[in-house]
Coordinates of C-alpha atoms in Angstrom, one line a residue:
Chain A
M1 CA 51.0 81.8 120.0
I2 CA 51.2 83.5 116.6
L3 CA 50.3 87.2 116.0
L4 CA 50.6 88.9 112.7
N5 CA 50.2 92.6 112.5
N6 CA 50.2 94.1 108.9
A7 CA 52.6 91.4 107.9
G8 CA 53.5 91.1 104.3
F9 CA 55.8 89.2 102.0
S10 CA 56.9 89.6 98.4
Y11 CA 58.8 87.6 95.9
G12 CA 60.5 90.4 94.1
P13 CA 57.9 92.8 92.8
R14 CA 55.1 90.3 93.3
A15 CA 53.3 90.7 96.6
I16 CA 52.2 87.3 98.0
L17 CA 50.9 88.5 101.4
E18 CA 49.7 92.0 102.2
N19 CA 48.8 93.5 105.5
V20 CA 47.9 90.2 107.1
N21 CA 46.4 90.7 110.6
Q22 CA 45.6 87.5 112.5
E23 CA 46.1 85.8 115.8
L24 CA 46.4 82.1 116.3
A25 CA 45.8 81.3 120.0
A26 CA 47.6 78.6 121.8
G27 CA 45.8 75.3 121.6
S28 CA 43.6 76.4 118.7
F29 CA 42.9 74.4 115.5
H30 CA 43.0 76.4 112.3
F31 CA 42.5 75.3 108.7
L32 CA 44.1 77.4 106.0
T33 CA 42.4 77.4 102.7
G34 CA 42.7 79.3 99.4
P35 CA 43.2 78.7 95.7
S36 CA 46.5 77.5 94.4
G37 CA 49.2 80.2 94.4
A38 CA 47.3 82.2 97.0
G39 CA 50.3 82.1 99.3
K40 CA 49.3 79.3 101.7
T41 CA 52.8 77.8 101.7
T42 CA 54.4 81.3 102.1
F43 CA 52.1 81.9 105.1
L44 CA 53.0 78.6 106.6
K45 CA 56.7 79.2 106.0
M46 CA 56.5 82.4 108.0
C47 CA 54.8 80.4 110.8
Y48 CA 57.6 77.9 111.0
L49 CA 60.3 80.5 110.5
S50 CA 61.5 79.5 107.1
L51 CA 60.6 82.9 105.8
M52 CA 60.6 86.3 107.5
P53 CA 57.9 88.9 106.7
D54 CA 59.4 91.8 104.7
S55 CA 56.9 94.2 106.2
G56 CA 54.8 94.4 109.3
S57 CA 55.3 92.4 112.4
L58 CA 55.2 88.6 113.2
K59 CA 55.3 87.4 116.7
I60 CA 55.7 83.7 117.5
F61 CA 55.6 82.5 121.1
D62 CA 55.4 86.2 122.1
Q63 CA 58.7 87.0 120.4
E64 CA 59.1 89.3 117.4
V65 CA 60.8 87.2 114.8
S66 CA 62.7 90.0 113.2
E67 CA 64.6 90.5 116.5
L68 CA 65.6 86.9 116.9
S69 CA 69.2 85.8 116.5
R70 CA 70.1 82.7 114.4
E71 CA 70.4 80.7 117.6
Q72 CA 67.0 81.8 118.8
I73 CA 65.4 81.0 115.5
T74 CA 66.9 77.5 115.7
Q75 CA 65.6 77.1 119.2
M76 CA 62.1 78.3 118.1
R77 CA 62.0 75.9 115.2
R78 CA 62.3 73.1 117.7
R79 CA 59.1 74.2 119.2
V80 CA 57.2 73.9 115.9
G81 CA 56.6 70.6 114.2
V82 CA 56.2 70.7 110.4
V83 CA 54.5 68.2 108.1
H84 CA 55.1 68.8 104.4
Q85 CA 53.1 67.5 101.5
D86 CA 56.4 66.2 100.0
C87 CA 57.5 65.1 103.5
Q88 CA 61.2 65.9 103.0
F89 CA 62.8 62.8 104.5
L90 CA 66.4 61.7 104.5
N91 CA 66.0 58.8 102.1
H92 CA 69.2 57.0 103.2
L93 CA 67.8 56.7 106.8
T94 CA 65.2 54.3 107.9
V95 CA 61.7 55.2 109.2
R96 CA 62.9 54.9 112.8
Q97 CA 66.0 57.0 112.1
N98 CA 64.0 59.7 110.4
I99 CA 61.7 60.0 113.4
A100 CA 64.7 60.3 115.6
L101 CA 66.3 62.9 113.4
P102 CA 65.0 66.0 115.4
L103 CA 66.4 64.5 118.6
L104 CA 69.7 63.9 116.8
V105 CA 70.1 67.4 115.6
A106 CA 69.1 68.7 119.0
G107 CA 71.9 66.8 120.5
K108 CA 69.7 64.5 122.6
N109 CA 70.5 60.9 123.4
I110 CA 68.6 58.7 121.1
E111 CA 68.9 55.7 123.4
D112 CA 67.0 57.6 126.1
S113 CA 64.2 58.3 123.6
M114 CA 63.8 54.8 122.1
E115 CA 60.6 54.1 124.1
N116 CA 59.2 57.4 122.9
I117 CA 60.1 56.5 119.3
E118 CA 58.5 53.1 119.5
D119 CA 55.3 54.7 121.0
L120 CA 55.2 57.1 118.1
L121 CA 55.6 54.4 115.6
A122 CA 52.7 52.5 117.2
W123 CA 50.6 55.7 117.4
V124 CA 50.9 56.3 113.6
D125 CA 50.5 52.5 113.1
M126 CA 53.9 52.0 111.5
G127 CA 55.5 49.7 114.0
D128 CA 56.1 47.1 111.3
R129 CA 57.7 49.6 109.0
A130 CA 60.3 51.0 111.4
D131 CA 63.2 49.6 109.4
A132 CA 61.9 50.5 106.0
F133 CA 63.3 53.4 104.0
P134 CA 61.1 56.3 103.0
E135 CA 61.1 55.4 99.3
E136 CA 59.6 52.1 100.2
L137 CA 56.5 53.7 101.9
S138 CA 53.1 54.5 100.4
G139 CA 51.8 58.1 100.4
G140 CA 49.8 57.6 103.5
E141 CA 52.7 56.0 105.4
R142 CA 54.9 58.9 104.4
Q143 CA 52.5 61.4 105.8
R144 CA 52.2 59.5 109.0
L145 CA 55.9 59.2 109.3
A146 CA 56.1 63.0 108.7
L147 CA 53.6 63.5 111.5
A148 CA 55.5 61.2 113.8
R149 CA 58.8 63.1 113.1
A150 CA 57.0 66.4 113.6
V151 CA 55.9 65.5 117.1
I152 CA 59.0 63.7 118.5
M153 CA 60.3 66.9 120.0
D154 CA 56.9 67.5 121.7
P155 CA 56.4 70.8 119.9
E156 CA 53.8 73.4 121.0
M157 CA 52.5 73.9 117.5
I158 CA 52.1 71.6 114.4
V159 CA 52.1 73.2 111.0
A160 CA 50.9 70.9 108.2
D161 CA 51.1 71.9 104.5
E162 CA 48.5 69.9 102.5
P163 CA 49.3 66.6 104.3
T164 CA 46.3 64.9 102.8
G165 CA 47.0 66.1 99.2
N166 CA 48.4 62.8 98.0
V167 CA 46.4 60.3 100.0
D168 CA 42.9 58.9 99.7
W169 CA 39.9 59.9 101.8
E170 CA 40.3 57.2 104.4
M171 CA 44.0 58.0 104.9
G172 CA 43.1 61.7 105.1
Q173 CA 40.7 60.9 107.9
R174 CA 43.3 58.9 109.7
L175 CA 45.7 61.8 109.5
L176 CA 43.1 64.3 110.6
T177 CA 42.3 62.0 113.6
L178 CA 45.9 62.1 114.6
L179 CA 46.0 65.9 114.4
V180 CA 42.8 66.1 116.4
E181 CA 44.3 63.9 119.1
L182 CA 47.3 66.2 119.2
N183 CA 45.1 69.3 119.5
K184 CA 43.2 67.7 122.4
M185 CA 46.6 67.3 124.0
G186 CA 47.0 71.0 123.8
K187 CA 49.0 71.4 120.6
T188 CA 48.2 74.3 118.3
I189 CA 47.4 73.0 114.9
L190 CA 47.6 75.0 111.6
L191 CA 46.6 72.8 108.7
A192 CA 46.7 74.1 105.1
T193 CA 44.3 72.3 102.7
H194 CA 42.0 72.9 99.8
D195 CA 39.9 69.9 100.6
L196 CA 36.5 71.3 101.9
N197 CA 35.2 67.8 102.8
L198 CA 38.2 67.3 105.1
I199 CA 37.4 70.6 106.7
R200 CA 33.7 69.7 107.2
S201 CA 34.6 66.3 108.6
I202 CA 36.1 67.8 111.7
K203 CA 32.8 69.3 112.8
G204 CA 31.9 68.2 116.3
R205 CA 35.4 66.7 117.1
V206 CA 37.3 69.9 118.1
P207 CA 36.5 73.6 117.8
A208 CA 38.3 74.7 114.6
K209 CA 38.4 77.8 112.6
V210 CA 39.0 78.3 108.8
L211 CA 41.3 81.0 107.5
R212 CA 40.9 81.9 103.9
L213 CA 43.8 83.3 101.9
K214 CA 42.9 85.1 98.7
G215 CA 44.6 87.9 96.8
G216 CA 47.2 88.3 99.4
N217 CA 44.7 88.9 102.2
L218 CA 43.9 86.5 105.1
S219 CA 40.4 86.4 106.5
L220 CA 38.4 84.3 108.9
A221 CA 35.9 82.4 106.9
G222 CA 32.4 81.7 108.4
A223 CA 31.6 80.5 111.8
Q224 CA 33.6 78.2 114.0
L225 CA 33.2 74.5 113.0
Chain B
M1 CA 81.6 72.3 115.9
S2 CA 83.7 69.9 117.9
E3 CA 86.1 71.6 120.2
N4 CA 88.6 68.8 120.1
P5 CA 90.1 68.4 116.7
L6 CA 91.2 64.8 117.4
A7 CA 87.7 63.9 118.5
F8 CA 86.5 65.6 115.4
M9 CA 88.7 63.3 113.3
M10 CA 88.4 60.1 115.2
G11 CA 85.0 60.1 116.8
G12 CA 81.9 58.8 115.0
S13 CA 80.0 62.1 115.0
P14 CA 76.2 61.6 115.0
S15 CA 76.0 64.2 112.3
D16 CA 77.8 61.7 110.0
Q17 CA 74.5 60.0 109.5
I18 CA 72.8 63.0 107.9
V19 CA 74.9 63.2 104.8
P20 CA 74.5 60.4 102.2
P21 CA 77.7 58.5 102.1
K22 CA 78.1 58.8 98.3
G23 CA 78.7 61.8 96.3
N24 CA 80.9 63.2 93.5
A25 CA 82.2 65.9 95.8
T26 CA 83.8 63.5 98.3
W27 CA 85.3 61.5 95.4
L28 CA 86.6 64.7 93.9
T29 CA 88.1 65.8 97.2
G30 CA 89.9 62.5 97.8
T31 CA 91.3 62.2 94.4
A32 CA 92.4 65.8 94.0
S33 CA 94.0 65.8 97.5
G34 CA 95.9 62.7 96.6
A35 CA 97.2 64.2 93.4
M36 CA 98.2 67.4 95.1
A37 CA 99.9 65.5 97.9
F38 CA 101.8 63.4 95.4
I39 CA 103.0 66.6 93.7
A40 CA 103.8 68.3 97.0
V41 CA 105.8 65.3 98.3
F42 CA 107.6 65.0 95.0
A43 CA 108.5 68.7 95.1
L44 CA 109.5 68.5 98.7
T45 CA 111.7 65.5 98.0
L46 CA 113.2 67.2 95.0
S47 CA 114.0 70.3 97.2
L48 CA 115.6 68.2 99.9
A49 CA 117.6 66.1 97.4
L50 CA 118.7 69.2 95.5
G51 CA 119.9 70.6 98.8
H52 CA 122.0 67.6 99.4
L53 CA 123.4 67.6 95.9
A54 CA 124.3 71.2 96.1
D55 CA 125.9 70.6 99.5
Y56 CA 127.9 67.7 98.0
W57 CA 129.1 69.7 95.1
S58 CA 129.8 72.8 97.1
L59 CA 131.7 70.9 99.8
D60 CA 133.7 68.9 97.2
L61 CA 134.8 72.1 95.5
A62 CA 135.4 73.9 98.8
Q63 CA 137.8 71.3 100.0
S64 CA 140.1 71.5 97.1
A65 CA 142.0 74.2 95.3
T66 CA 144.4 74.4 92.3
V67 CA 147.7 76.2 91.9
Q68 CA 148.6 76.9 88.3
I69 CA 152.2 77.9 87.2
V70 CA 152.7 79.3 83.8
A71 CA 156.4 79.4 83.0
E72 CA 158.8 77.7 80.7
G73 CA 161.9 75.5 81.0
E74 CA 163.9 75.5 84.2
A75 CA 161.8 78.3 85.7
L76 CA 158.8 76.0 85.6
D77 CA 160.5 73.3 87.6
L78 CA 162.0 75.7 90.1
Q79 CA 158.8 77.5 90.7
T80 CA 156.9 74.2 91.0
E81 CA 159.3 73.0 93.6
A82 CA 159.0 76.3 95.5
A83 CA 155.2 76.3 95.3
L84 CA 155.1 72.7 96.6
Q85 CA 157.4 73.7 99.5
V86 CA 155.1 76.7 100.3
L87 CA 152.0 74.5 100.2
R88 CA 153.5 71.7 102.3
T89 CA 154.4 74.2 105.0
T90 CA 151.1 76.0 105.0
P91 CA 148.7 75.2 107.9
G92 CA 145.4 73.8 106.5
V93 CA 146.8 72.1 103.5
A94 CA 146.2 68.4 103.7
S95 CA 148.1 67.5 100.6
A96 CA 149.5 69.0 97.5
E97 CA 150.3 66.9 94.4
I98 CA 151.3 67.8 90.9
I99 CA 148.7 66.8 88.2
S100 CA 150.7 65.0 85.6
D101 CA 150.7 66.0 82.0
A102 CA 149.1 62.7 81.2
S103 CA 146.2 63.4 83.6
Q104 CA 145.8 66.9 82.2
I105 CA 145.6 65.5 78.6
E106 CA 143.1 63.0 79.9
L107 CA 140.9 65.8 81.3
L108 CA 141.3 67.8 78.1
T109 CA 140.5 65.0 75.7
P110 CA 136.7 65.3 75.9
W111 CA 137.0 68.9 74.9
L112 CA 139.9 68.9 72.4
G113 CA 139.7 65.4 71.1
E114 CA 142.3 62.6 70.8
G115 CA 146.0 63.1 69.9
I116 CA 146.8 66.1 72.1
S117 CA 150.6 66.6 72.2
T118 CA 152.5 68.8 74.8
D119 CA 154.7 69.7 71.9
T120 CA 151.9 71.6 70.2
L121 CA 149.9 72.5 73.2
P122 CA 152.0 73.9 76.1
L123 CA 150.4 72.9 79.4
P124 CA 150.7 74.8 82.6
R125 CA 151.9 73.0 85.7
L126 CA 148.9 72.3 87.9
I127 CA 149.1 71.3 91.6
N128 CA 146.0 69.8 93.2
V129 CA 145.6 71.1 96.7
Q130 CA 143.4 69.2 99.2
I131 CA 142.3 71.5 102.1
A132 CA 141.9 70.1 105.6
D133 CA 138.6 70.5 107.5
T134 CA 140.2 73.4 109.5
G135 CA 140.4 75.4 106.3
L136 CA 143.3 77.7 105.3
D137 CA 144.1 81.4 105.0
G138 CA 143.9 81.8 101.2
E139 CA 145.2 85.4 101.1
S140 CA 148.3 84.6 103.1
L141 CA 149.0 81.6 100.9
L142 CA 148.7 83.7 97.8
L143 CA 151.2 86.2 99.1
R144 CA 153.7 83.5 100.0
L145 CA 153.2 81.9 96.6
K146 CA 153.8 85.1 94.8
A147 CA 157.0 85.6 96.7
E148 CA 158.4 82.1 96.1
A149 CA 156.8 81.4 92.7
P150 CA 155.9 84.7 90.8
D151 CA 154.2 82.9 87.9
A152 CA 151.9 80.9 90.2
S153 CA 148.2 81.6 90.6
Y154 CA 145.9 80.2 93.2
N155 CA 142.3 79.2 92.5
D156 CA 140.1 78.2 95.4
H157 CA 137.2 77.2 93.1
S158 CA 134.9 79.9 94.5
F159 CA 134.2 80.9 90.9
W160 CA 132.6 77.5 90.3
R161 CA 130.9 77.2 93.7
A162 CA 129.0 80.4 93.5
P163 CA 126.8 79.5 90.5
I164 CA 126.1 76.1 91.9
L165 CA 124.9 77.6 95.2
E166 CA 122.9 80.2 93.3
A167 CA 121.3 77.6 91.1
S168 CA 120.5 75.5 94.1
N169 CA 118.9 78.4 95.9
R170 CA 116.8 79.3 92.8
L171 CA 115.6 75.8 92.4
R172 CA 114.6 75.7 96.1
L173 CA 112.7 78.9 95.6
M174 CA 110.9 77.4 92.6
V175 CA 110.1 74.4 94.7
A176 CA 108.8 76.6 97.5
V177 CA 106.6 78.5 95.0
S178 CA 105.4 75.1 93.6
L179 CA 104.5 73.9 97.1
G180 CA 102.6 77.2 97.7
L181 CA 100.7 76.9 94.5
T182 CA 99.9 73.2 95.2
A183 CA 98.6 74.2 98.6
L184 CA 96.5 77.0 97.0
I185 CA 95.0 74.7 94.5
T186 CA 94.2 72.1 97.2
V187 CA 92.3 74.8 99.2
I188 CA 90.5 75.9 96.1
I189 CA 89.5 72.3 95.2
V190 CA 88.3 71.7 98.8
V191 CA 86.2 74.9 98.8
L192 CA 84.7 74.0 95.4
S193 CA 83.9 70.4 96.5
A194 CA 82.5 71.7 99.8
N195 CA 80.2 74.0 97.9
T196 CA 79.3 71.2 95.5
A197 CA 78.5 68.9 98.4
L198 CA 76.4 71.6 100.1
A199 CA 74.6 72.5 96.9
S200 CA 73.8 68.9 96.0
N201 CA 72.4 68.2 99.5
Q202 CA 70.3 71.4 99.6
G203 CA 67.2 69.4 100.3
I204 CA 68.7 67.7 103.3
I205 CA 70.0 71.0 104.6
R206 CA 66.5 72.5 104.2
T207 CA 65.0 69.6 106.1
L208 CA 67.6 69.8 108.9
R209 CA 67.0 73.5 109.3
L210 CA 63.3 72.9 109.8
L211 CA 64.0 70.3 112.4
G212 CA 66.1 72.8 114.3
A213 CA 69.6 72.0 113.3
R214 CA 72.2 74.7 114.0
D215 CA 74.6 75.8 111.2
S216 CA 77.5 74.3 113.1
Y217 CA 75.8 70.9 113.2
I218 CA 75.0 70.9 109.5
A219 CA 78.5 72.2 108.7
Q220 CA 80.2 69.6 110.9
A221 CA 78.7 66.7 108.9
F222 CA 80.1 68.1 105.6
V223 CA 83.4 69.4 107.0
R224 CA 84.2 66.1 108.7
R225 CA 83.6 64.1 105.6
I226 CA 85.6 66.4 103.4
T227 CA 88.4 66.6 105.8
L228 CA 88.7 62.9 106.2
R229 CA 88.5 62.3 102.5
A230 CA 91.1 64.9 101.8
T231 CA 93.5 63.6 104.5
F232 CA 93.0 60.0 103.3
G233 CA 93.6 61.0 99.7
A234 CA 96.7 63.0 100.7
G235 CA 98.0 60.0 102.6
V236 CA 97.6 57.7 99.6
G237 CA 99.2 60.4 97.4
M238 CA 102.1 60.7 99.8
I239 CA 102.7 56.9 99.9
L240 CA 102.7 56.7 96.1
A241 CA 105.1 59.7 95.9
L242 CA 107.5 58.1 98.4
I243 CA 107.4 54.8 96.4
A244 CA 108.4 56.9 93.4
V245 CA 111.2 58.5 95.4
L246 CA 112.6 55.1 96.1
F247 CA 113.4 54.9 92.4
F248 CA 115.5 58.0 92.4
P249 CA 119.2 57.6 91.6
S250 CA 120.9 56.9 94.9
Q251 CA 124.5 57.6 96.0
P252 CA 126.6 60.1 94.0
Q253 CA 129.1 57.5 93.0
T254 CA 129.5 59.2 89.6
S255 CA 129.8 62.8 88.9
G256 CA 126.6 62.9 86.9
L257 CA 124.5 66.0 87.6
L258 CA 121.4 64.2 88.8
S259 CA 123.2 61.6 90.9
G260 CA 122.3 61.7 94.6
L261 CA 118.6 62.6 94.3
E262 CA 117.5 60.7 97.4
L263 CA 116.1 61.3 100.9
R264 CA 118.3 60.6 103.8
G265 CA 117.6 60.0 107.5
L266 CA 115.1 62.6 108.9
D267 CA 114.2 63.7 105.4
W268 CA 111.7 60.8 105.3
V269 CA 109.8 62.6 108.1
Y270 CA 109.0 65.7 106.1
P271 CA 106.6 64.1 103.6
L272 CA 104.6 62.8 106.5
V273 CA 103.7 66.4 107.3
V274 CA 102.0 66.8 103.9
P275 CA 98.7 64.8 104.7
V276 CA 98.5 66.6 108.0
L277 CA 98.8 70.0 106.4
V278 CA 96.3 68.9 103.7
G279 CA 93.9 67.8 106.5
I280 CA 94.2 71.0 108.4
S281 CA 93.8 73.1 105.2
A282 CA 90.7 71.0 104.2
F283 CA 89.2 71.4 107.7
V284 CA 89.7 75.2 107.7
A285 CA 88.7 75.7 104.0
S286 CA 85.6 73.5 104.1
R287 CA 84.5 74.9 107.4
M288 CA 84.7 78.5 106.1
A289 CA 82.9 77.5 102.9
A290 CA 80.2 75.6 104.7
H291 CA 79.5 78.4 107.2
Y292 CA 79.5 81.0 104.4
H293 CA 77.1 78.9 102.4
L294 CA 74.8 78.2 105.3
R295 CA 74.7 81.8 106.5
R296 CA 73.2 83.0 103.2
E297 CA 69.8 81.5 104.3
I298 CA 67.9 81.8 107.5

């Protein structure tokens, strides 16, 4: 699914990631941890093709990203669902329209997907908030909306950047449960968090691994959960 | 990007939804395009009207000529009669009439003041010649006049027509330069407003990219909005300019220099082209700006 070989990334003279070697297999569940500023978001951005490594190699879906055309990058982004901590919605669109947005930009007929959209709204328990605008939502609702939007295109991988950072424990668990469900459906999950309790709470639900990012280096932390 | 420009303009593109409907950039585009269209239509109208005015003056002068006889006493009357005879038998001369002394004094009064007397100011004999539409052979006429009336000279008014035509052509050139500058400023404003719109919606663009939107899809939303605003603004500017044109002085019933500044017949069609050209310019300029802006990031 994702294969990094001596991959690195720098912001000017400051190296964020150095010689990262890691493989994320299809259908796996990985947590990504590390202190603030360690480069978690940079690593995730490379995984959803918002940044390109400036050294080494990164393969996503068995394709070397440095060799991709703009069109191929666009197509590949549609195979990766992204959930941000700050969600990044279009605030002038309703919840339902935001969920439909990936379909819209892909040129798909929204009418044909209405049933799917309603199912997703029910899945994230937001059926009664479909016509609300993002700014009217609570933190937990926003994260569930972001997750619904991330999966509408039936992506092969979900990348989530601190999705539980702004919600309480109960809501964090609800989100984790949704991600576990997706993983059981065969989706590859990469979830960045610094919440160790959240990581521990997955034990026994799905086999998950923890990646630790520190000092620009990525390593597998401890045994499989 | 839509392949059919008409569909691009008329169709409710799905990408319309992704850009918030409000924004300073769109307001700026509409207003600036309106102002530029107003200036362009006004300049165009001025050019057309000046053309008509120049044609009018040129034609008026080209269809008349003057024969002047400078002699004294009996010789003046004899040569006048001879000249009239020559003129009346010359093909292309519609009429030839002596301008009376009284008429000459009337023409000179604005320049020399009241109380002009032919006793103190000897006047030449002037014959006003009206030339038929077929025209006449000026050189041949001059030779015959010299033979019959040696003190006669023939003035076909080309001396007066040349500067009028030259002034008209220069004014038209200035108007063309003004139109070109107006078009350039319009394009610059559209490019600036496209960049402003793209910059102020950077968050939306970033989100759309992550969702798998192509550059062309993102660009279309901005280009369509800017093009429609520019065309609409230009349309309003054109209408206001045409209303202003209606207040131009109309028929050249007097000999005032600015008489006759008006549009006639098909002239009214030309201003309609301005909003179309503004729309096309806005489409091309905003599309190029949007693609340039979007290609700077992956």
